[in-house]
Tab-separated table of C-alpha atoms in Angstrom:
chain	number	residue	atom	x	y	z
W	1	SER	CA	-3.950	-26.646	2.154
W	2	LEU	CA	-2.447	-22.862	1.767
W	3	GLN	CA	0.195	-23.804	3.566
W	4	ARG	CA	1.656	-26.707	1.357
W	5	GLN	CA	1.254	-23.945	-1.485
W	6	GLY	CA	3.873	-21.472	0.640
W	7	LEU	CA	0.065	-19.086	1.074
W	8	ASP	CA	-0.476	-17.457	4.142
W	9	ALA	CA	-3.061	-19.040	6.363
W	10	SER	CA	-3.239	-17.353	9.733
W	11	ALA	CA	-6.484	-16.544	11.438
W	12	LYS	CA	-5.650	-12.424	10.369
W	13	HIS	CA	-4.785	-13.394	6.814
W	14	LEU	CA	-8.159	-15.156	5.733
W	15	GLU	CA	-10.601	-12.780	7.833
W	16	SER	CA	-8.738	-9.873	5.582
W	17	VAL	CA	-9.598	-12.416	2.678
W	18	GLU	CA	-13.632	-13.244	3.571
W	19	ARG	CA	-14.165	-8.789	4.380
W	20	ILE	CA	-12.302	-8.203	0.424
W	21	LEU	CA	-14.269	-11.296	-1.211
W	22	ASN	CA	-18.195	-9.988	0.972
W	23	LEU	CA	-17.091	-6.510	0.244
W	24	SER	CA	-17.009	-5.378	3.478
W	25	TRP	CA	-13.123	-4.563	2.579
W	26	PHE	CA	-13.813	-1.419	-0.091
W	27	VAL	CA	-15.987	2.078	1.465
W	28	LYS	CA	-18.862	1.841	0.379
W	29	ALA	CA	-19.042	3.526	-2.872
W	30	THR	CA	-16.588	1.333	-3.904
W	31	ALA	CA	-18.523	-2.007	-2.623
W	32	GLN	CA	-21.496	0.105	-4.291
W	33	LYS	CA	-19.442	0.010	-7.770
W	34	TYR	CA	-19.146	-3.623	-7.326
W	35	GLY	CA	-22.708	-4.799	-6.681
W	36	SER	CA	-22.529	-4.078	-3.102
W	37	LYS	CA	-23.620	-8.002	-2.927
W	38	PRO	CA	-20.855	-10.693	-1.493
W	39	ILE	CA	-18.794	-12.801	-4.202
W	40	VAL	CA	-18.467	-15.306	-1.052
W	41	GLU	CA	-20.097	-15.301	2.070
W	42	ARG	CA	-18.938	-17.032	5.116
W	43	VAL	CA	-22.058	-19.661	6.701
W	44	GLY	CA	-20.657	-21.617	9.856
W	45	ASP	CA	-17.157	-22.293	8.889
W	46	GLN	CA	-17.174	-23.127	5.693
W	47	TYR	CA	-17.235	-20.337	2.566
W	48	ARG	CA	-19.521	-20.305	-0.553
W	49	LEU	CA	-19.979	-18.040	-2.975
W	50	GLY	CA	-22.779	-15.589	-2.345
W	51	ARG	CA	-26.378	-16.563	-4.066
W	52	GLU	CA	-26.229	-13.448	-6.685
W	53	PHE	CA	-22.966	-14.294	-7.816
W	54	THR	CA	-24.002	-17.589	-7.722
W	55	SER	CA	-26.858	-17.260	-10.223
W	56	LEU	CA	-25.413	-14.998	-12.391
W	57	TYR	CA	-22.152	-17.492	-13.122
W	58	GLY	CA	-24.514	-20.015	-13.451
W	59	SER	CA	-26.770	-18.835	-16.040
W	60	TYR	CA	-25.218	-18.996	-19.291
W	61	ALA	CA	-25.540	-22.690	-20.618
W	62	ALA	CA	-22.897	-24.434	-22.196
W	63	GLU	CA	-24.480	-23.759	-25.998
W	64	HIS	CA	-24.675	-20.294	-24.626
W	65	PRO	CA	-24.330	-18.894	-29.004
W	66	HIS	CA	-22.194	-16.250	-27.214
W	67	PRO	CA	-20.030	-18.028	-24.786
W	68	GLU	CA	-17.132	-15.847	-24.309
W	69	MET	CA	-19.653	-13.206	-23.724
W	70	SER	CA	-21.253	-14.420	-20.968
W	71	PHE	CA	-20.482	-13.487	-17.300
W	72	ARG	CA	-18.588	-17.125	-16.285
W	73	ALA	CA	-16.107	-16.334	-19.261
W	74	HIS	CA	-15.410	-12.807	-17.997
W	75	VAL	CA	-15.096	-13.941	-14.506
W	76	ASP	CA	-12.832	-17.332	-15.259
W	77	ASP	CA	-10.638	-14.714	-17.869
W	78	ILE	CA	-10.039	-12.208	-14.862
W	79	LEU	CA	-9.078	-15.204	-11.840
W	80	ALA	CA	-7.126	-16.455	-14.932
W	81	THR	CA	-5.271	-13.532	-15.988
W	82	GLY	CA	-4.646	-12.752	-12.090
W	83	LEU	CA	-3.006	-15.863	-11.821
W	84	LEU	CA	-0.856	-15.605	-13.686
W	85	ILE	CA	0.694	-12.416	-13.265
W	86	ASN	CA	0.780	-13.160	-9.287
W	87	ARG	CA	2.534	-16.874	-10.549
W	88	LYS	CA	4.908	-14.239	-13.330
W	89	HIS	CA	5.712	-10.928	-10.706
W	90	TYR	CA	5.110	-12.424	-7.235
W	91	GLY	CA	6.077	-15.897	-7.271
W	92	SER	CA	2.597	-17.145	-6.470
W	93	GLY	CA	2.547	-15.739	-3.878
W	94	ASP	CA	0.320	-13.508	-1.210
W	95	ARG	CA	2.906	-11.311	0.648
W	96	LEU	CA	4.668	-7.991	-0.284
W	97	LEU	CA	7.785	-8.378	-1.481
W	98	PRO	CA	10.707	-6.540	-1.547
W	99	GLY	CA	11.414	-4.325	-4.555
W	100	LYS	CA	8.312	-4.740	-6.169
W	101	LEU	CA	5.756	-1.696	-6.511
W	102	TYR	CA	2.510	-0.922	-4.871
W	103	SER	CA	-0.307	1.026	-3.921
W	104	ARG	CA	-1.759	2.325	-0.424
W	105	LYS	CA	-4.374	0.564	-1.192
W	106	ASP	CA	-2.246	-3.195	-2.324
W	107	ALA	CA	0.073	-2.016	1.422
W	108	CYS	CA	-3.937	-2.025	3.735
W	109	ARG	CA	-5.182	-5.257	1.466
W	110	LEU	CA	-1.662	-7.735	1.732
W	111	LEU	CA	-1.252	-6.234	6.078
W	112	ASN	CA	-4.522	-7.584	6.114
W	113	TRP	CA	-6.779	-4.098	7.896
W	114	LYS	CA	-10.372	-4.736	7.988
W	115	GLN	CA	-10.958	-1.911	5.713
W	116	ASN	CA	-9.426	-0.207	3.039
W	117	ALA	CA	-8.279	3.138	4.292
W	118	GLU	CA	-5.436	4.849	2.048
W	119	SER	CA	-6.759	7.413	1.488
W	120	THR	CA	-6.717	8.634	4.732
W	121	ILE	CA	-2.836	7.193	5.155
W	122	MET	CA	-1.550	10.795	5.483
W	123	GLY	CA	3.050	9.591	4.857
W	124	TYR	CA	2.026	7.035	7.415
W	125	LYS	CA	-0.451	4.780	9.838
W	126	VAL	CA	-0.526	2.231	12.524
W	127	ASP	CA	-3.028	-0.064	12.681
W	128	LYS	CA	-3.574	-1.395	15.653
W	129	HIS	CA	-5.572	-4.694	14.244
W	130	SER	CA	-3.013	-5.173	12.122
W	131	GLY	CA	-0.493	-4.665	14.250
W	132	THR	CA	1.269	-3.437	10.926
W	133	CYS	CA	2.309	0.911	9.827
W	134	PRO	CA	2.689	1.554	6.346
W	135	ILE	CA	5.341	4.222	5.483
W	136	PHE	CA	5.480	6.000	2.591
W	137	VAL	CA	7.820	8.725	1.658
W	138	THR	CA	8.075	10.748	-1.764
W	139	TYR	CA	12.208	10.680	-1.999
W	140	HIS	CA	11.915	14.447	-4.135
W	141	LYS	CA	9.490	16.583	-3.192
W	142	ASP	CA	7.488	19.130	-5.832
W	143	PRO	CA	9.157	22.405	-5.120
W	144	ASP	CA	5.147	23.951	-4.731
W	145	VAL	CA	4.607	21.715	-2.019
W	146	ASP	CA	3.660	23.260	1.338
W	147	THR	CA	7.129	24.206	3.052
W	148	ARG	CA	5.320	21.960	5.866
W	149	LEU	CA	5.240	18.972	3.833
W	150	GLN	CA	8.993	19.186	2.305
W	151	TYR	CA	10.557	17.376	5.213
W	152	GLY	CA	14.027	15.462	4.603
W	153	ASP	CA	13.683	11.825	4.409
W	154	HIS	CA	16.882	10.784	3.584
W	155	LEU	CA	18.314	7.215	2.352
W	156	VAL	CA	21.696	7.499	3.761
W	157	ASN	CA	22.489	4.444	3.132
W	158	ARG	CA	21.016	0.324	1.302
W	159	SER	CA	20.317	-0.089	4.692
W	160	THR	CA	19.013	3.140	6.747
W	161	MET	CA	16.246	6.063	6.008
W	162	HIS	CA	16.958	9.221	7.726
W	163	TRP	CA	13.147	9.426	8.320
W	164	PHE	CA	11.058	12.733	9.535
W	165	SER	CA	7.280	11.833	11.655
W	166	ARG	CA	5.082	14.565	10.587
W	167	HIS	CA	5.032	18.357	11.983
W	168	GLY	CA	3.643	18.901	14.991
W	169	ARG	CA	5.022	15.777	16.718
W	170	THR	CA	7.795	15.203	19.285
W	171	LEU	CA	8.854	11.936	21.128
W	172	GLU	CA	6.011	11.790	23.444
W	173	SER	CA	3.415	12.059	20.891
W	174	LYS	CA	1.138	9.281	21.161
W	175	GLU	CA	0.631	7.876	17.482
W	176	LEU	CA	4.058	7.773	17.397
W	177	GLN	CA	4.662	5.960	20.526
W	178	PRO	CA	3.796	2.499	18.329
W	179	ILE	CA	6.757	3.566	16.121
W	180	LEU	CA	9.346	4.756	17.351
W	181	SER	CA	9.286	1.597	20.279
W	182	ASN	CA	9.468	-1.045	17.151
W	183	SER	CA	5.917	-2.354	19.349
W	184	VAL	CA	4.254	-2.610	15.751
W	185	GLU	CA	5.701	-3.690	12.148
W	186	LEU	CA	7.095	-1.086	10.117
W	187	HIS	CA	7.012	-0.954	6.530
W	188	LEU	CA	8.772	0.962	4.487
W	189	PHE	CA	7.170	2.063	0.588
W	190	VAL	CA	9.404	4.565	-1.322
W	191	LYS	CA	9.014	6.344	-5.281
W	192	ARG	CA	11.403	8.812	-6.141
W	193	GLU	CA	8.873	11.645	-7.437
W	194	ASP	CA	5.061	12.206	-7.791
W	195	ALA	CA	5.291	11.660	-11.034
W	196	ASP	CA	5.943	8.407	-10.375
W	197	GLY	CA	2.298	7.827	-10.183
W	198	LEU	CA	0.357	5.960	-7.233
W	199	GLU	CA	2.804	3.172	-6.844
W	200	PHE	CA	6.351	2.506	-4.288
W	201	HIS	CA	8.778	0.634	-3.966
W	202	TYR	CA	8.282	-2.038	-1.120
W	203	LEU	CA	12.054	-1.565	1.004
W	204	GLY	CA	10.927	-4.651	3.503
W	205	GLN	CA	10.212	-3.555	6.920
W	206	ALA	CA	12.657	-1.607	9.323
W	207	ASP	CA	13.614	-0.730	13.214
W	208	SER	CA	13.158	2.530	14.726
W	209	THR	CA	16.008	3.580	16.108
W	210	ASP	CA	18.030	6.905	18.009
W	211	ALA	CA	14.635	9.053	17.357
W	212	GLN	CA	15.721	12.538	18.401
W	213	ASN	CA	13.352	15.636	19.055
W	214	THR	CA	14.382	18.710	16.600
W	215	THR	CA	12.416	21.459	14.927
W	216	MET	CA	11.974	21.885	10.661
W	217	ARG	CA	11.173	24.964	8.967
W	218	GLY	CA	7.138	26.687	8.302
W	219	ASN	CA	5.463	28.839	6.387
W	220	ASN	CA	6.220	31.814	7.837
W	221	GLY	CA	10.064	31.099	8.706
W	222	ASP	CA	8.657	29.812	12.206
W	223	TYR	CA	9.975	26.511	13.010
W	224	LEU	CA	7.520	23.623	13.486
W	225	ASP	CA	8.206	20.219	15.880
W	226	VAL	CA	9.039	17.325	14.150
W	227	VAL	CA	10.704	13.988	15.501
W	228	THR	CA	13.498	12.123	13.448
W	229	THR	CA	14.464	8.621	12.942
W	230	ASP	CA	16.329	5.709	11.963
W	231	LEU	CA	14.751	3.481	10.413
W	232	ILE	CA	16.657	-0.273	9.357
W	233	LEU	CA	16.199	-2.591	7.259
W	234	HIS	CA	15.934	-5.495	7.724
W	235	HIS	CA	17.529	-6.036	4.765
W	236	PRO	CA	20.163	-4.141	2.722
W	237	ILE	CA	17.793	-2.615	-0.933
W	238	PRO	CA	19.559	-3.051	-3.946
W	239	GLN	CA	22.050	-1.213	-5.521
W	240	GLU	CA	19.825	-0.670	-8.754
W	241	ILE	CA	16.526	0.569	-6.449
W	242	PHE	CA	18.784	2.398	-4.175
W	243	ASP	CA	20.604	3.811	-7.380
W	244	ALA	CA	16.390	4.902	-8.644
W	245	ILE	CA	15.506	6.606	-5.960
W	246	THR	CA	18.183	8.750	-4.923
W	247	ALA	CA	18.946	9.729	-8.282
W	248	SER	CA	17.543	13.543	-9.404
W	249	LYS	CA	13.872	14.640	-10.254
W	250	THR	CA	12.723	14.196	-13.638
W	251	VAL	CA	12.676	17.821	-14.596
W	252	ALA	CA	9.845	19.025	-16.560
W	253	SER	CA	10.296	20.201	-20.566
W	254	VAL	CA	8.075	23.832	-20.638
W	255	ALA	CA	6.649	24.211	-23.725
W	256	VAL	CA	8.212	27.217	-25.187
W	257	PRO	CA	5.392	29.895	-26.690
W	258	HIS	CA	5.709	30.144	-30.671
W	259	THR	CA	5.014	33.385	-32.153
W	260	THR	CA	4.419	34.702	-35.585
W	261	SER	CA	5.534	38.097	-36.938
């Protein structure tokens, strides 16, 4: 069984896997890219391969002149590669592992969201269905980023992130209530800078404490309402990850124009 293999067999998890394999988890454009036809569908209490997928997968006979070029061979290779990577880097599990790198898309999938919402997670987003809220922090902001987005998020120590909400929020903001009350799971993801790409270090689950109203500087010298809170991680992050995140921002080299006399 899934549970004997150490995998999550909860109803929400199984529903999440089903929505990914029947493509309803993806936005329409992505589902179309994958063919818009379910890879797996549920009939009653059973799962079975989608009709068109089954037809393609079984359309190459054993005596096919180039079996390594078949659709079936490509599918088998993808599955074997995915399982190997999972065994090697994620302990054959299906949960977020502190210290590993994940994208926003990965977080939506592994936190069992009904649909991929990576493009609408502006720093953080509460998902009522799964009861989770991933929080994404870019530790060193690029200097050309809008002043209103230059939040002062920082690691106080290996267990605490001093975190800023979006501006224009106060302690009374409805959006923040699940976060400040810890009525949803808070999952903290941090990367050093935008140059590091789309993936973030997963630091683990955290609890919010000591929330306060404060202000931050706006574009025109004005001040904007914002809420700060300390996110206390359930487990301290390793020193090497703490050092990697808090290290000085990479400075891009500047090309010197070549001139000739």
